[in-house]
Amino acid sequence: MTDKTLELAMELIGRPSVTPHDHGCQDLLIARLQALGFTVERLRFGEVDNFWAQRGNGKPLVVFAGHTDVVPPGPLESWETDPFKAVVRSGHLCGRGAADMKSSLAAFVTAIEDFVGRRSQIKGAIGVLITSDEEGAAVNGTVKVVEWLAARDIKIDYCIVGEPSSSRALGDVIKNGRRGSLGGLLTVKGVQGHVAYPQLAQNPIHRALPALTKLTGMQWDEGNAHFPATSFQISNISAGTGADNVIPGELQLKFNFRFSTAVTEAALRQRVEAVLRQHHLDFEIGWNLSGQPFLTAEGALVDAVRAAIHQELGVDAGLSTAGGTSDGRFIAPSGAQVVELGPLNATIHQANECIEANDPARLSRVYGRILETLLR
């Protein structure tokens, strides 16, 4: 095999690094980076392996960020090939992590190898931030590494996250921001009783329905030029003992906001709790903010990424803030400009995950071109 990016991607896919386990993926990356003169700090928090690698101490500091962990493969009978034995079939690289995001990791490394190989000295510095805790709880991964960097006064200027951003063709979409994510666990209390004697009980399902109906119909904001309007979704409801003759004593409900920069998480909390109080519910609510919205406006990084895509792929990339959260939410608050650029996302988290086999090498060339622009 002559395609070194594809070869490295396949080697990474061959390691069953289901979150939060790394299974030696980081060892492969570290060995390649140390051979280029990178200083590497292995950072283990809890059961999660992370590392920070840096070459140079100047400015700007350009960072590639990503994760070695993948989601479970699911039923093996749904796969046409072994999910942890990478294969190239009909011109496609197949295996768990092909798109999300081991091909990006391989492209990071080979882009840096080629860039460093062309010059004995570089302006600025290159960093690589890798975690094995992105697909899981995401509490001992990138967020902890960013805290570690801040404690050492290491400030990222530009960051490229290798998430699979592309939609129909490699490089057609750059994610230059993400919505925030605010979850809630609502408990509505009632009084358990026999369904034949409702006057002796209080049904929390019945009592909560009007408030829930109002919440699901509310407009939280109108969005803005960069973000769609905030959405509210109920994801789980549970109540009762399983018997059909018992009025439940409480209702539990999980919900989530994906919110824009047009509203604050504090305002969302206040409005939800106000509705619940207006309907005279006896309730408790636990909130979980897993990420604030962030946006990297058009500027040096966005311009460099767009230009690199056009020069290497002949594609005019669009900007998007759609989709779920990413570890960019932990990096952007430091003041860094952050974008996401990676393979097609059509098969991520699915059985038979795959991308075009030549895309890892093409992506590597784009990453290399970005380095040429930002560190020239």
Coordinates of C-alpha atoms in Angstrom, one line a residue:
M1 CA 0.0 0.0 0.0
T2 CA 1.5 3.3 -1.1
D3 CA -1.1 5.6 0.5
K4 CA 0.4 6.3 3.9
T5 CA -2.7 8.2 5.2
L6 CA -5.0 5.3 4.3
E7 CA -2.6 2.8 5.8
L8 CA -2.5 4.7 9.1
A9 CA -6.3 5.1 9.1
M10 CA -6.7 1.3 8.6
E11 CA -4.3 0.6 11.4
L12 CA -6.2 2.8 13.7
I13 CA -9.6 1.2 12.7
G14 CA -8.1 -2.2 13.5
R15 CA -7.9 -1.2 17.2
P16 CA -11.3 -1.7 18.9
S17 CA -11.2 1.6 20.8
V18 CA -14.9 1.7 22.0
T19 CA -15.3 4.7 24.3
P20 CA -13.6 5.4 26.7
H21 CA -10.9 2.8 25.8
D22 CA -8.0 3.7 23.5
H23 CA -6.5 0.3 22.8
G24 CA -3.2 1.7 21.7
C25 CA -4.4 4.1 19.1
Q26 CA -2.7 7.0 20.8
D27 CA 0.6 5.1 21.0
L28 CA 0.6 4.9 17.2
L29 CA 0.0 8.6 16.9
I30 CA 2.5 9.6 19.6
A31 CA 5.3 7.5 18.0
R32 CA 4.8 9.3 14.6
L33 CA 4.7 12.7 16.3
Q34 CA 7.8 12.1 18.5
A35 CA 9.7 11.2 15.4
L36 CA 9.0 14.7 14.1
G37 CA 10.4 16.4 17.2
F38 CA 7.1 16.8 19.1
T39 CA 7.1 17.0 22.9
V40 CA 4.3 14.8 24.1
E41 CA 2.5 14.9 27.5
R42 CA 0.3 11.9 28.2
L43 CA -2.6 13.0 30.3
R44 CA -4.7 10.4 32.0
F45 CA -7.8 11.6 33.9
G46 CA -9.9 8.9 35.6
E47 CA -10.0 6.0 33.1
V48 CA -9.5 8.2 30.1
D49 CA -6.3 8.5 28.1
N50 CA -5.4 11.8 26.4
F51 CA -2.3 13.5 25.1
W52 CA -1.0 16.9 24.2
A53 CA 1.8 17.1 21.6
Q54 CA 3.6 20.3 20.6
R55 CA 6.3 21.3 18.2
G56 CA 7.7 24.8 18.5
N57 CA 6.9 27.6 20.9
G58 CA 6.1 30.6 18.7
K59 CA 2.9 32.1 17.6
P60 CA 0.4 31.3 16.2
L61 CA -0.2 28.0 17.8
V62 CA -2.2 25.9 15.3
V63 CA -3.8 22.8 16.8
F64 CA -5.4 19.7 15.4
A65 CA -7.9 18.1 17.9
G66 CA -9.7 14.8 17.8
H67 CA -10.7 11.6 19.5
T68 CA -9.6 8.0 19.2
D69 CA -12.7 6.5 20.8
V70 CA -15.6 5.2 18.7
V71 CA -19.2 4.2 19.4
P72 CA -19.9 0.5 19.8
P73 CA -20.5 -1.4 16.5
G74 CA -23.9 -2.7 17.5
P75 CA -25.1 -6.1 16.2
L76 CA -22.2 -7.7 14.3
E77 CA -24.7 -9.4 11.9
S78 CA -25.6 -5.9 10.6
W79 CA -22.1 -5.5 9.3
E80 CA -20.9 -6.8 6.0
T81 CA -17.3 -7.0 7.3
D82 CA -15.6 -7.1 10.7
P83 CA -16.1 -3.5 12.1
F84 CA -12.6 -3.6 13.6
K85 CA -10.8 -5.0 10.6
A86 CA -10.6 -2.2 8.1
V87 CA -11.1 -3.2 4.5
V88 CA -11.3 -1.3 1.1
R89 CA -14.3 -2.5 -0.8
S90 CA -15.6 -1.0 -4.0
G91 CA -13.4 2.0 -3.5
H92 CA -14.5 2.6 0.0
L93 CA -12.7 2.4 3.4
C94 CA -15.0 0.4 5.7
G95 CA -14.8 0.0 9.5
R96 CA -15.9 1.5 12.7
G97 CA -14.3 5.0 12.9
A98 CA -13.6 5.3 9.2
A99 CA -15.6 8.5 9.2
D100 CA -15.8 9.4 12.9
M101 CA -12.9 10.0 13.1
K102 CA -9.8 7.8 12.6
S103 CA -9.3 8.9 9.0
S104 CA -9.0 12.5 10.3
L105 CA -6.5 11.5 12.9
A106 CA -4.4 9.8 10.2
A107 CA -4.7 12.9 8.0
F108 CA -3.5 15.1 10.9
V109 CA -0.4 13.1 11.2
T110 CA 0.6 12.7 7.6
A111 CA -0.2 16.4 6.9
I112 CA 2.2 17.4 9.7
E113 CA 4.8 14.9 8.5
D114 CA 4.7 16.4 5.0
F115 CA 4.7 19.9 6.2
V116 CA 7.6 19.5 8.6
G117 CA 9.5 17.5 6.0
R118 CA 9.5 20.5 3.7
R119 CA 11.1 22.9 6.1
S120 CA 13.7 22.7 8.8
Q121 CA 12.1 25.5 10.8
I122 CA 8.5 26.6 11.1
K123 CA 7.0 29.9 12.1
G124 CA 4.7 29.5 15.1
A125 CA 3.9 26.1 16.6
I126 CA 1.8 23.1 15.9
G127 CA -0.2 21.3 18.6
V128 CA -2.1 18.0 18.6
L129 CA -4.8 17.4 21.2
I130 CA -6.3 13.9 21.4
T131 CA -8.8 12.3 23.7
S132 CA -10.5 8.9 24.1
D133 CA -13.6 10.4 25.8
E134 CA -15.5 12.3 23.1
E135 CA -18.2 9.7 22.3
G136 CA -18.9 9.0 25.9
A137 CA -19.4 11.2 29.0
A138 CA -16.8 13.7 27.8
V139 CA -15.9 14.7 31.3
N140 CA -12.3 13.4 31.5
G141 CA -11.2 14.3 28.0
T142 CA -10.7 17.5 26.0
V143 CA -12.3 19.6 28.8
K144 CA -9.6 18.5 31.2
V145 CA -6.8 18.9 28.7
V146 CA -8.0 22.5 28.0
E147 CA -7.9 23.2 31.8
W148 CA -4.3 21.7 31.9
L149 CA -3.3 23.9 29.0
A150 CA -4.7 27.0 30.7
A151 CA -2.9 26.2 33.9
R152 CA 0.4 26.3 31.9
D153 CA -0.6 29.5 30.0
I154 CA -0.6 27.6 26.7
K155 CA -3.1 29.5 24.4
I156 CA -4.4 28.0 21.2
D157 CA -4.8 30.4 18.4
Y158 CA -6.4 28.3 15.7
C159 CA -7.9 24.8 16.1
I160 CA -9.1 22.4 13.5
V161 CA -11.3 19.6 14.9
G162 CA -11.5 16.5 12.6
E163 CA -15.2 15.8 13.1
P164 CA -16.9 14.5 10.0
S165 CA -18.4 17.8 8.7
S166 CA -18.8 17.0 5.0
S167 CA -22.3 16.4 3.6
R168 CA -22.2 15.4 0.0
A169 CA -18.6 15.8 -1.1
L170 CA -15.4 16.1 0.9
G171 CA -14.9 19.6 2.1
D172 CA -18.3 21.0 1.1
V173 CA -19.2 22.0 4.7
I174 CA -17.1 23.6 7.4
K175 CA -18.6 23.7 10.9
N176 CA -17.7 27.1 12.3
G177 CA -19.8 26.8 15.4
R178 CA -22.2 24.6 17.3
R179 CA -25.4 25.1 19.2
G180 CA -25.4 24.8 23.0
S181 CA -26.8 21.8 24.8
L182 CA -28.9 22.1 27.9
G183 CA -30.5 19.0 29.4
G184 CA -33.1 18.6 32.2
L185 CA -34.4 15.8 34.4
L186 CA -37.9 16.8 35.6
T187 CA -39.7 15.0 38.4
V188 CA -43.4 15.9 38.9
K189 CA -44.7 14.6 42.2
G190 CA -48.2 13.2 42.7
V191 CA -50.0 10.9 45.1
Q192 CA -50.1 7.2 44.2
G193 CA -53.5 5.4 44.5
H194 CA -56.0 3.0 43.0
V195 CA -57.4 4.0 39.6
A196 CA -60.9 3.3 40.9
Y197 CA -60.5 6.0 43.6
P198 CA -58.9 8.9 41.7
Q199 CA -60.3 11.3 44.3
L200 CA -57.8 9.8 46.8
A201 CA -54.8 10.3 44.5
Q202 CA -53.1 12.9 42.3
N203 CA -52.0 11.7 38.9
P204 CA -48.8 13.5 38.0
I205 CA -49.2 12.5 34.3
H206 CA -52.5 14.3 34.0
R207 CA -51.3 17.3 36.0
A208 CA -48.1 17.7 33.9
L209 CA -49.7 17.4 30.5
P210 CA -50.9 21.0 30.1
A211 CA -47.5 22.4 31.1
L212 CA -45.7 19.9 28.8
T213 CA -48.0 20.9 25.9
K214 CA -47.2 24.5 26.5
L215 CA -43.4 23.9 26.6
T216 CA -43.4 21.9 23.4
G217 CA -45.3 24.7 21.6
M218 CA -43.2 27.6 22.8
Q219 CA -40.9 29.6 20.6
W220 CA -37.7 30.2 22.5
D221 CA -36.0 32.6 20.1
E222 CA -35.9 33.3 16.4
G223 CA -32.3 32.2 15.9
N224 CA -30.0 34.6 14.0
A225 CA -27.8 34.8 10.9
H226 CA -25.6 31.9 12.1
F227 CA -27.9 29.7 14.1
P228 CA -31.4 28.2 13.6
A229 CA -34.0 28.8 16.3
T230 CA -33.6 27.0 19.6
S231 CA -35.3 23.7 19.8
F232 CA -36.9 21.9 22.8
Q233 CA -37.3 18.1 22.7
I234 CA -38.6 15.6 25.2
S235 CA -36.5 12.4 25.0
N236 CA -37.8 10.2 27.7
I237 CA -40.9 9.8 29.9
S238 CA -41.4 7.3 32.7
A239 CA -44.1 6.8 35.4
G240 CA -46.1 4.1 37.1
T241 CA -45.4 0.6 38.5
G242 CA -46.3 -1.2 35.3
A243 CA -49.7 -2.2 36.6
D244 CA -52.8 -0.7 34.9
N245 CA -54.7 -0.2 38.1
V246 CA -52.3 2.0 39.9
I247 CA -52.1 5.8 39.6
P248 CA -48.4 6.7 39.7
G249 CA -46.8 8.7 42.5
E250 CA -44.4 10.6 40.3
L251 CA -43.5 11.3 36.7
Q252 CA -39.9 11.6 35.4
L253 CA -39.1 13.3 32.1
K254 CA -35.9 14.0 30.3
F255 CA -35.6 16.9 27.8
N256 CA -33.0 18.8 25.9
F257 CA -32.5 22.2 24.4
R258 CA -30.2 22.8 21.5
F259 CA -29.9 26.5 21.8
S260 CA -28.4 29.4 19.8
T261 CA -26.5 32.5 20.8
A262 CA -29.8 34.4 20.6
V263 CA -30.7 33.1 24.1
T264 CA -28.9 32.2 27.3
E265 CA -29.1 29.0 29.2
A266 CA -30.2 31.0 32.3
A267 CA -33.1 32.4 30.4
L268 CA -34.1 28.9 29.2
R269 CA -34.1 27.6 32.8
Q270 CA -36.1 30.5 34.1
R271 CA -38.8 30.2 31.4
V272 CA -39.2 26.4 31.9
E273 CA -39.5 26.8 35.6
A274 CA -42.0 29.7 35.3
V275 CA -44.3 27.5 33.1
L276 CA -44.1 24.7 35.7
R277 CA -45.0 27.0 38.5
Q278 CA -47.8 28.6 36.5
H279 CA -49.4 25.2 36.3
H280 CA -49.0 24.7 40.1
L281 CA -46.9 21.6 39.8
D282 CA -45.0 20.0 42.7
F283 CA -41.7 19.5 40.8
E284 CA -38.0 19.1 41.1
I285 CA -35.7 19.7 38.2
G286 CA -32.0 18.9 37.6
W287 CA -30.1 20.8 34.9
N288 CA -27.1 19.7 32.9
L289 CA -25.3 22.2 30.7
S290 CA -23.0 20.1 28.4
G291 CA -21.9 22.9 26.2
Q292 CA -22.4 26.6 25.4
P293 CA -23.0 27.7 21.8
F294 CA -19.9 28.9 20.1
L295 CA -19.2 30.7 16.8
T296 CA -16.0 31.4 14.9
A297 CA -16.7 34.3 12.6
E298 CA -15.2 34.6 9.2
G299 CA -11.5 35.6 9.6
A300 CA -8.0 34.1 9.4
L301 CA -8.9 30.5 10.2
V302 CA -12.1 30.3 8.2
D303 CA -10.5 32.0 5.2
A304 CA -7.5 29.6 5.4
V305 CA -9.7 26.5 5.5
R306 CA -12.0 27.7 2.7
A307 CA -9.0 28.5 0.5
A308 CA -7.3 25.2 1.2
I309 CA -10.4 23.2 0.3
H310 CA -10.8 25.2 -3.0
Q311 CA -7.2 24.8 -3.9
E312 CA -6.9 21.1 -3.2
L313 CA -10.4 19.8 -3.9
G314 CA -12.0 22.4 -6.2
V315 CA -14.9 22.7 -3.8
D316 CA -16.5 26.0 -2.5
A317 CA -17.2 25.2 1.1
G318 CA -20.2 26.5 3.0
L319 CA -20.4 27.4 6.7
S320 CA -22.7 25.6 9.1
T321 CA -23.5 25.4 12.8
A322 CA -26.0 22.5 12.5
G323 CA -25.7 19.1 14.1
G324 CA -24.8 17.9 17.6
T325 CA -22.1 19.0 19.9
S326 CA -18.4 18.4 19.6
D327 CA -15.3 18.9 21.7
G328 CA -14.9 22.3 20.0
R329 CA -17.3 23.6 22.7
F330 CA -14.5 23.1 25.2
I331 CA -11.8 24.8 23.1
A332 CA -13.6 27.8 21.8
P333 CA -14.2 29.5 25.3
S334 CA -10.4 29.9 25.6
G335 CA -10.5 32.4 22.8
A336 CA -9.3 30.1 20.1
Q337 CA -10.8 30.3 16.6
V338 CA -12.3 26.8 16.0
V339 CA -13.6 25.0 13.0
E340 CA -14.5 21.4 12.2
L341 CA -13.4 19.8 9.0
G342 CA -13.5 16.1 8.2
P343 CA -14.9 13.3 6.0
L344 CA -18.5 12.7 4.9
N345 CA -20.9 12.1 7.8
A346 CA -23.4 10.0 5.9
T347 CA -22.6 6.7 7.7
I348 CA -21.4 7.9 11.1
H349 CA -22.5 5.7 14.1
Q350 CA -24.1 3.3 11.6
A351 CA -23.3 -0.3 10.7
N352 CA -21.0 -0.5 7.7
E353 CA -19.5 2.9 8.3
C354 CA -17.4 4.0 5.4
I355 CA -15.9 6.8 3.3
E356 CA -14.2 6.9 -0.1
A357 CA -10.8 5.3 0.2
N358 CA -9.0 8.2 -1.3
D359 CA -10.5 10.8 1.0
P360 CA -8.0 10.4 3.9
A361 CA -5.2 11.4 1.6
R362 CA -7.2 14.2 0.1
L363 CA -8.1 15.5 3.6
S364 CA -4.4 15.3 4.5
R365 CA -3.5 17.6 1.6
V366 CA -6.1 20.1 2.8
Y367 CA -4.8 20.1 6.3
G368 CA -1.3 20.6 5.0
R369 CA -2.4 23.5 2.9
I370 CA -4.0 25.1 6.0
L371 CA -0.7 24.8 7.8
E372 CA 1.1 26.4 4.9
T373 CA -1.3 29.4 5.1
L374 CA -1.3 29.9 8.8
L375 CA 2.4 29.2 9.5
R376 CA 3.9 30.8 6.4

